[in-house]
Amino acid sequence: MGANMFTQITTDDFSLGYSPEKIYLTSDLHLFHINIIKYCNRPFEYSAEGCTKMNEFILKKFDALPEDCLIWNFGDVFLNLRLGNDRIMQDIMRMKKNRKMCLILGNHDFRARKKPFPNYIEYFKYLGFDEVYKGPLQFGNYIFSHEPVFIEKESGLVNIHGHTHEKMVTEDYFLSEYNKSFSHKKVNPEQYKNICMDANDFHILKWEEIIKAF
């Protein structure tokens, strides 16, 4: 996938006026999703009660963030089609408080019941997100996406992504039968950063630490 395939965003789009030390990134919360406990071996009982405890554990991670900051979520916010919007919004607004929140829609986010809203961007803005994107996005040399995207080894680009949960992108990631839409080539794993909660001991990552690492 070439750079011209990504939606370009500016510094203002990305930072919304916040300095790097006040910007946080995370992905794949999967709030209200009981089965994610089993799929990703999350340390909670595989039950409705365990799912409630998982939600609260994740929400407390947001409680601990500075009151005045920007949070980028790279998708898969929640999964439970039986819940009403009021219940979902309650947890999203607890994460937000007085902060700003941006979202790159994940594959599970497109399964939410968006009616009566015309599209998922408007639906997730209604739930509390300030800016919502379909992605992938390009900000300088960084590609922001829910699912990992193919980038050439020689490009100098870095893909910050979610979707893979505890699994990291290996050089053979795009050789898999599940990635037929991308170039069937090997990649450099050092050009990928997995920000999923499952890959980071449920920590919400600081943007300034990510850019220092690269």
PDB file of C-alpha atoms in Angstrom:
ATOM      1  CA  MET A   1       0.000   0.000   0.000  1.00  0.00           C
ATOM      2  CA  GLY A   2       1.535   3.292  -1.074  1.00  0.00           C
ATOM      3  CA  ALA A   3       1.581   6.529   0.879  1.00  0.00           C
ATOM      4  CA  ASN A   4      -1.003   8.010  -1.481  1.00  0.00           C
ATOM      5  CA  MET A   5      -3.510   5.438  -0.202  1.00  0.00           C
ATOM      6  CA  PHE A   6      -3.523   6.919   3.285  1.00  0.00           C
ATOM      7  CA  THR A   7      -5.586   9.896   4.422  1.00  0.00           C
ATOM      8  CA  GLN A   8      -3.162  12.671   5.348  1.00  0.00           C
ATOM      9  CA  ILE A   9      -3.706  14.473   8.649  1.00  0.00           C
ATOM     10  CA  THR A  10      -1.966  17.600   9.890  1.00  0.00           C
ATOM     11  CA  THR A  11      -0.329  18.327  13.212  1.00  0.00           C
ATOM     12  CA  ASP A  12      -3.467  20.194  14.233  1.00  0.00           C
ATOM     13  CA  ASP A  13      -5.634  17.213  13.270  1.00  0.00           C
ATOM     14  CA  PHE A  14      -3.506  14.861  15.320  1.00  0.00           C
ATOM     15  CA  SER A  15      -2.740  16.955  18.395  1.00  0.00           C
ATOM     16  CA  LEU A  16      -5.875  19.120  18.682  1.00  0.00           C
ATOM     17  CA  GLY A  17      -3.584  21.633  20.356  1.00  0.00           C
ATOM     18  CA  TYR A  18      -2.094  19.211  22.911  1.00  0.00           C
ATOM     19  CA  SER A  19       1.657  18.810  23.411  1.00  0.00           C
ATOM     20  CA  PRO A  20       3.171  15.298  22.924  1.00  0.00           C
ATOM     21  CA  GLU A  21       3.376  14.584  26.661  1.00  0.00           C
ATOM     22  CA  LYS A  22      -0.406  15.043  26.910  1.00  0.00           C
ATOM     23  CA  ILE A  23      -1.334  12.647  24.105  1.00  0.00           C
ATOM     24  CA  TYR A  24      -2.137   8.989  24.788  1.00  0.00           C
ATOM     25  CA  LEU A  25      -2.789   6.039  22.462  1.00  0.00           C
ATOM     26  CA  THR A  26      -4.618   2.757  22.982  1.00  0.00           C
ATOM     27  CA  SER A  27      -6.641   0.178  21.093  1.00  0.00           C
ATOM     28  CA  ASP A  28      -8.947  -2.816  21.346  1.00  0.00           C
ATOM     29  CA  LEU A  29     -10.660  -2.244  24.665  1.00  0.00           C
ATOM     30  CA  HIS A  30     -13.489  -4.634  23.723  1.00  0.00           C
ATOM     31  CA  LEU A  31     -15.695  -3.335  26.509  1.00  0.00           C
ATOM     32  CA  PHE A  32     -18.707  -5.537  27.347  1.00  0.00           C
ATOM     33  CA  HIS A  33     -17.248  -8.366  25.220  1.00  0.00           C
ATOM     34  CA  ILE A  34     -17.307 -11.552  27.290  1.00  0.00           C
ATOM     35  CA  ASN A  35     -15.646 -13.735  24.653  1.00  0.00           C
ATOM     36  CA  ILE A  36     -12.546 -11.543  24.454  1.00  0.00           C
ATOM     37  CA  ILE A  37     -11.650 -12.917  27.900  1.00  0.00           C
ATOM     38  CA  LYS A  38     -11.376 -16.376  26.332  1.00  0.00           C
ATOM     39  CA  TYR A  39      -9.927 -15.338  22.978  1.00  0.00           C
ATOM     40  CA  CYS A  40      -7.067 -13.288  24.449  1.00  0.00           C
ATOM     41  CA  ASN A  41      -6.702 -15.074  27.778  1.00  0.00           C
ATOM     42  CA  ARG A  42      -7.494 -11.898  29.678  1.00  0.00           C
ATOM     43  CA  PRO A  43      -7.066 -12.374  33.442  1.00  0.00           C
ATOM     44  CA  PHE A  44     -10.758 -12.387  34.307  1.00  0.00           C
ATOM     45  CA  GLU A  45     -13.341 -15.070  34.883  1.00  0.00           C
ATOM     46  CA  TYR A  46     -15.115 -16.090  31.685  1.00  0.00           C
ATOM     47  CA  SER A  47     -18.555 -14.954  32.804  1.00  0.00           C
ATOM     48  CA  ALA A  48     -20.814 -11.919  32.841  1.00  0.00           C
ATOM     49  CA  GLU A  49     -19.392 -11.004  36.243  1.00  0.00           C
ATOM     50  CA  GLY A  50     -15.854 -11.389  34.928  1.00  0.00           C
ATOM     51  CA  CYS A  51     -16.702  -9.129  31.995  1.00  0.00           C
ATOM     52  CA  THR A  52     -18.028  -6.476  34.376  1.00  0.00           C
ATOM     53  CA  LYS A  53     -14.770  -6.656  36.328  1.00  0.00           C
ATOM     54  CA  MET A  54     -12.788  -6.389  33.080  1.00  0.00           C
ATOM     55  CA  ASN A  55     -14.698  -3.244  32.123  1.00  0.00           C
ATOM     56  CA  GLU A  56     -14.047  -1.650  35.471  1.00  0.00           C
ATOM     57  CA  PHE A  57     -10.367  -2.588  35.359  1.00  0.00           C
ATOM     58  CA  ILE A  58     -10.002  -0.932  31.944  1.00  0.00           C
ATOM     59  CA  LEU A  59     -11.991   2.153  32.938  1.00  0.00           C
ATOM     60  CA  LYS A  60      -9.735   2.666  35.938  1.00  0.00           C
ATOM     61  CA  LYS A  61      -6.802   2.909  33.523  1.00  0.00           C
ATOM     62  CA  PHE A  62      -8.550   5.903  32.000  1.00  0.00           C
ATOM     63  CA  ASP A  63      -9.416   7.301  35.425  1.00  0.00           C
ATOM     64  CA  ALA A  64      -5.675   7.459  36.134  1.00  0.00           C
ATOM     65  CA  LEU A  65      -4.889   9.635  33.098  1.00  0.00           C
ATOM     66  CA  PRO A  66      -4.436  13.406  33.467  1.00  0.00           C
ATOM     67  CA  GLU A  67      -7.693  15.316  33.491  1.00  0.00           C
ATOM     68  CA  ASP A  68      -6.542  17.467  30.574  1.00  0.00           C
ATOM     69  CA  CYS A  69      -5.211  15.259  27.775  1.00  0.00           C
ATOM     70  CA  LEU A  70      -5.967  13.802  24.355  1.00  0.00           C
ATOM     71  CA  ILE A  71      -6.686  10.105  23.869  1.00  0.00           C
ATOM     72  CA  TRP A  72      -6.456   8.366  20.512  1.00  0.00           C
ATOM     73  CA  ASN A  73      -8.296   5.037  20.343  1.00  0.00           C
ATOM     74  CA  PHE A  74      -7.396   2.841  17.369  1.00  0.00           C
ATOM     75  CA  GLY A  75     -10.628   0.887  17.317  1.00  0.00           C
ATOM     76  CA  ASP A  76     -12.775  -1.935  18.663  1.00  0.00           C
ATOM     77  CA  VAL A  77     -14.169   0.102  21.526  1.00  0.00           C
ATOM     78  CA  PHE A  78     -16.931  -2.291  22.564  1.00  0.00           C
ATOM     79  CA  LEU A  79     -18.822  -5.346  21.389  1.00  0.00           C
ATOM     80  CA  ASN A  80     -22.258  -6.198  22.743  1.00  0.00           C
ATOM     81  CA  LEU A  81     -25.255  -5.745  20.479  1.00  0.00           C
ATOM     82  CA  ARG A  82     -27.714  -6.182  23.341  1.00  0.00           C
ATOM     83  CA  LEU A  83     -26.658  -3.017  25.159  1.00  0.00           C
ATOM     84  CA  GLY A  84     -28.426   0.280  24.693  1.00  0.00           C
ATOM     85  CA  ASN A  85     -26.596   3.425  23.689  1.00  0.00           C
ATOM     86  CA  ASP A  86     -27.141   5.016  27.090  1.00  0.00           C
ATOM     87  CA  ARG A  87     -25.174   2.240  28.811  1.00  0.00           C
ATOM     88  CA  ILE A  88     -22.381   2.380  26.259  1.00  0.00           C
ATOM     89  CA  MET A  89     -22.210   6.166  26.426  1.00  0.00           C
ATOM     90  CA  GLN A  90     -21.918   6.028  30.203  1.00  0.00           C
ATOM     91  CA  ASP A  91     -18.568   4.227  29.994  1.00  0.00           C
ATOM     92  CA  ILE A  92     -17.302   6.278  27.046  1.00  0.00           C
ATOM     93  CA  MET A  93     -18.034   9.503  28.879  1.00  0.00           C
ATOM     94  CA  ARG A  94     -16.263   8.137  31.961  1.00  0.00           C
ATOM     95  CA  MET A  95     -13.179   7.645  29.774  1.00  0.00           C
ATOM     96  CA  LYS A  96     -13.540  11.089  28.305  1.00  0.00           C
ATOM     97  CA  LYS A  97     -14.433  13.296  31.271  1.00  0.00           C
ATOM     98  CA  ASN A  98     -13.048  16.721  30.309  1.00  0.00           C
ATOM     99  CA  ARG A  99     -10.574  15.263  27.852  1.00  0.00           C
ATOM    100  CA  LYS A 100     -10.601  15.034  24.064  1.00  0.00           C
ATOM    101  CA  MET A 101     -10.918  11.644  22.368  1.00  0.00           C
ATOM    102  CA  CYS A 102     -10.312  10.623  18.755  1.00  0.00           C
ATOM    103  CA  LEU A 103     -11.216   7.272  17.209  1.00  0.00           C
ATOM    104  CA  ILE A 104     -10.051   5.244  14.235  1.00  0.00           C
ATOM    105  CA  LEU A 105     -12.884   2.815  13.589  1.00  0.00           C
ATOM    106  CA  GLY A 106     -12.060  -0.867  14.010  1.00  0.00           C
ATOM    107  CA  ASN A 107     -13.696  -3.864  12.375  1.00  0.00           C
ATOM    108  CA  HIS A 108     -15.918  -4.548  15.394  1.00  0.00           C
ATOM    109  CA  ASP A 109     -17.001  -0.913  15.564  1.00  0.00           C
ATOM    110  CA  PHE A 110     -18.690  -1.415  12.201  1.00  0.00           C
ATOM    111  CA  ARG A 111     -20.902  -4.072  13.802  1.00  0.00           C
ATOM    112  CA  ALA A 112     -22.504  -1.631  16.225  1.00  0.00           C
ATOM    113  CA  ARG A 113     -26.152  -0.708  15.713  1.00  0.00           C
ATOM    114  CA  LYS A 114     -25.753   2.833  14.419  1.00  0.00           C
ATOM    115  CA  LYS A 115     -29.421   3.628  13.722  1.00  0.00           C
ATOM    116  CA  PRO A 116     -30.817   6.250  13.499  1.00  0.00           C
ATOM    117  CA  PHE A 117     -27.448   7.779  12.579  1.00  0.00           C
ATOM    118  CA  PRO A 118     -26.545   7.800   8.858  1.00  0.00           C
ATOM    119  CA  ASN A 119     -23.013   6.457   9.343  1.00  0.00           C
ATOM    120  CA  TYR A 120     -20.600   5.184  11.971  1.00  0.00           C
ATOM    121  CA  ILE A 121     -18.687   8.450  12.177  1.00  0.00           C
ATOM    122  CA  GLU A 122     -21.795  10.295  13.336  1.00  0.00           C
ATOM    123  CA  TYR A 123     -22.761   7.437  15.646  1.00  0.00           C
ATOM    124  CA  PHE A 124     -19.445   7.382  17.512  1.00  0.00           C
ATOM    125  CA  LYS A 125     -19.422  11.169  17.734  1.00  0.00           C
ATOM    126  CA  TYR A 126     -22.834  10.887  19.361  1.00  0.00           C
ATOM    127  CA  LEU A 127     -21.350   8.451  21.886  1.00  0.00           C
ATOM    128  CA  GLY A 128     -18.705  11.009  22.852  1.00  0.00           C
ATOM    129  CA  PHE A 129     -15.715  10.934  20.499  1.00  0.00           C
ATOM    130  CA  ASP A 130     -14.586  14.345  19.244  1.00  0.00           C
ATOM    131  CA  GLU A 131     -13.146  13.139  15.929  1.00  0.00           C
ATOM    132  CA  VAL A 132     -13.792   9.832  14.187  1.00  0.00           C
ATOM    133  CA  TYR A 133     -11.902   8.436  11.184  1.00  0.00           C
ATOM    134  CA  LYS A 134     -12.122   5.339   9.023  1.00  0.00           C
ATOM    135  CA  GLY A 135      -8.343   5.258   8.518  1.00  0.00           C
ATOM    136  CA  PRO A 136      -5.638   4.439   7.759  1.00  0.00           C
ATOM    137  CA  LEU A 137      -4.196   7.889   8.435  1.00  0.00           C
ATOM    138  CA  GLN A 138      -0.749   9.274   7.728  1.00  0.00           C
ATOM    139  CA  PHE A 139       0.855  11.788  10.071  1.00  0.00           C
ATOM    140  CA  GLY A 140       4.387  12.519   8.925  1.00  0.00           C
ATOM    141  CA  ASN A 141       6.238   9.195   8.818  1.00  0.00           C
ATOM    142  CA  TYR A 142       3.615   7.474  10.959  1.00  0.00           C
ATOM    143  CA  ILE A 143       0.721   5.427   9.620  1.00  0.00           C
ATOM    144  CA  PHE A 144      -2.157   5.111  12.082  1.00  0.00           C
ATOM    145  CA  SER A 145      -4.524   2.195  11.498  1.00  0.00           C
ATOM    146  CA  HIS A 146      -6.717  -0.312  13.250  1.00  0.00           C
ATOM    147  CA  GLU A 147      -5.425  -3.323  11.338  1.00  0.00           C
ATOM    148  CA  PRO A 148      -1.720  -3.438  10.419  1.00  0.00           C
ATOM    149  CA  VAL A 149      -1.048  -2.208   6.901  1.00  0.00           C
ATOM    150  CA  PHE A 150       1.684  -3.282   4.529  1.00  0.00           C
ATOM    151  CA  ILE A 151       4.616  -0.875   4.311  1.00  0.00           C
ATOM    152  CA  GLU A 152       7.755  -1.292   2.270  1.00  0.00           C
ATOM    153  CA  LYS A 153      10.970  -1.880   4.210  1.00  0.00           C
ATOM    154  CA  GLU A 154      12.652   0.951   2.343  1.00  0.00           C
ATOM    155  CA  SER A 155       9.889   3.502   3.004  1.00  0.00           C
ATOM    156  CA  GLY A 156      10.979   4.724   6.436  1.00  0.00           C
ATOM    157  CA  LEU A 157       7.334   4.656   7.541  1.00  0.00           C
ATOM    158  CA  VAL A 158       6.160   3.290  10.880  1.00  0.00           C
ATOM    159  CA  ASN A 159       2.745   1.666  11.327  1.00  0.00           C
ATOM    160  CA  ILE A 160       1.103   2.217  14.710  1.00  0.00           C
ATOM    161  CA  HIS A 161      -1.798  -0.206  14.881  1.00  0.00           C
ATOM    162  CA  GLY A 162      -4.254  -2.220  16.918  1.00  0.00           C
ATOM    163  CA  HIS A 163      -6.309  -5.310  15.990  1.00  0.00           C
ATOM    164  CA  THR A 164      -3.742  -8.043  16.649  1.00  0.00           C
ATOM    165  CA  HIS A 165      -4.262  -7.969  20.435  1.00  0.00           C
ATOM    166  CA  GLU A 166      -1.318  -9.749  22.100  1.00  0.00           C
ATOM    167  CA  LYS A 167       0.268 -10.786  18.796  1.00  0.00           C
ATOM    168  CA  MET A 168       3.010  -8.736  17.175  1.00  0.00           C
ATOM    169  CA  VAL A 169       3.523  -8.214  13.464  1.00  0.00           C
ATOM    170  CA  THR A 170       6.201 -10.620  12.257  1.00  0.00           C
ATOM    171  CA  GLU A 171       8.040 -10.401   8.951  1.00  0.00           C
ATOM    172  CA  ASP A 172       5.666 -13.052   7.560  1.00  0.00           C
ATOM    173  CA  TYR A 173       2.474 -11.315   8.725  1.00  0.00           C
ATOM    174  CA  PHE A 174       1.385 -10.307   5.217  1.00  0.00           C
ATOM    175  CA  LEU A 175       2.125 -13.743   3.757  1.00  0.00           C
ATOM    176  CA  SER A 176      -0.873 -15.114   5.651  1.00  0.00           C
ATOM    177  CA  GLU A 177      -4.015 -16.152   3.798  1.00  0.00           C
ATOM    178  CA  TYR A 178      -5.888 -13.679   5.990  1.00  0.00           C
ATOM    179  CA  ASN A 179      -4.077 -10.735   4.403  1.00  0.00           C
ATOM    180  CA  LYS A 180      -4.801 -11.243   0.726  1.00  0.00           C
ATOM    181  CA  SER A 181      -5.719  -7.588   0.242  1.00  0.00           C
ATOM    182  CA  PHE A 182      -2.112  -6.523   0.879  1.00  0.00           C
ATOM    183  CA  SER A 183       1.146  -7.162  -0.947  1.00  0.00           C
ATOM    184  CA  HIS A 184       2.382 -10.702  -0.398  1.00  0.00           C
ATOM    185  CA  LYS A 185       5.790  -9.641   0.876  1.00  0.00           C
ATOM    186  CA  LYS A 186       7.803  -9.788   4.052  1.00  0.00           C
ATOM    187  CA  VAL A 187       8.025  -6.689   6.226  1.00  0.00           C
ATOM    188  CA  ASN A 188      10.357  -5.309   8.878  1.00  0.00           C
ATOM    189  CA  PRO A 189       8.696  -5.902  12.287  1.00  0.00           C
ATOM    190  CA  GLU A 190      10.628  -2.934  13.712  1.00  0.00           C
ATOM    191  CA  GLN A 191       8.440  -0.675  11.588  1.00  0.00           C
ATOM    192  CA  TYR A 192       5.322  -1.761  13.494  1.00  0.00           C
ATOM    193  CA  LYS A 193       4.077  -0.736  16.928  1.00  0.00           C
ATOM    194  CA  ASN A 194       1.188  -2.648  18.496  1.00  0.00           C
ATOM    195  CA  ILE A 195      -0.727  -0.387  20.901  1.00  0.00           C
ATOM    196  CA  CYS A 196      -3.413  -2.939  21.844  1.00  0.00           C
ATOM    197  CA  MET A 197      -4.159  -3.219  25.526  1.00  0.00           C
ATOM    198  CA  ASP A 198      -3.425  -6.943  25.380  1.00  0.00           C
ATOM    199  CA  ALA A 199       0.099  -6.325  24.076  1.00  0.00           C
ATOM    200  CA  ASN A 200       0.940  -3.680  26.665  1.00  0.00           C
ATOM    201  CA  ASP A 201      -0.229  -5.129  29.981  1.00  0.00           C
ATOM    202  CA  PHE A 202      -3.367  -2.965  29.687  1.00  0.00           C
ATOM    203  CA  HIS A 203      -1.342   0.247  29.768  1.00  0.00           C
ATOM    204  CA  ILE A 204      -2.473   3.274  27.775  1.00  0.00           C
ATOM    205  CA  LEU A 205       0.648   4.448  25.983  1.00  0.00           C
ATOM    206  CA  LYS A 206       2.180   7.915  25.944  1.00  0.00           C
ATOM    207  CA  TRP A 207       2.768   9.381  22.503  1.00  0.00           C
ATOM    208  CA  GLU A 208       6.038  11.024  23.545  1.00  0.00           C
ATOM    209  CA  GLU A 209       7.432   7.626  24.591  1.00  0.00           C
ATOM    210  CA  ILE A 210       6.390   6.037  21.302  1.00  0.00           C
ATOM    211  CA  ILE A 211       8.122   8.688  19.203  1.00  0.00           C
ATOM    212  CA  LYS A 212      11.245   8.465  21.366  1.00  0.00           C
ATOM    213  CA  ALA A 213      11.385   4.723  20.676  1.00  0.00           C
ATOM    214  CA  PHE A 214      11.437   5.363  16.922  1.00  0.00           C
TER     215      PHE A 214
END
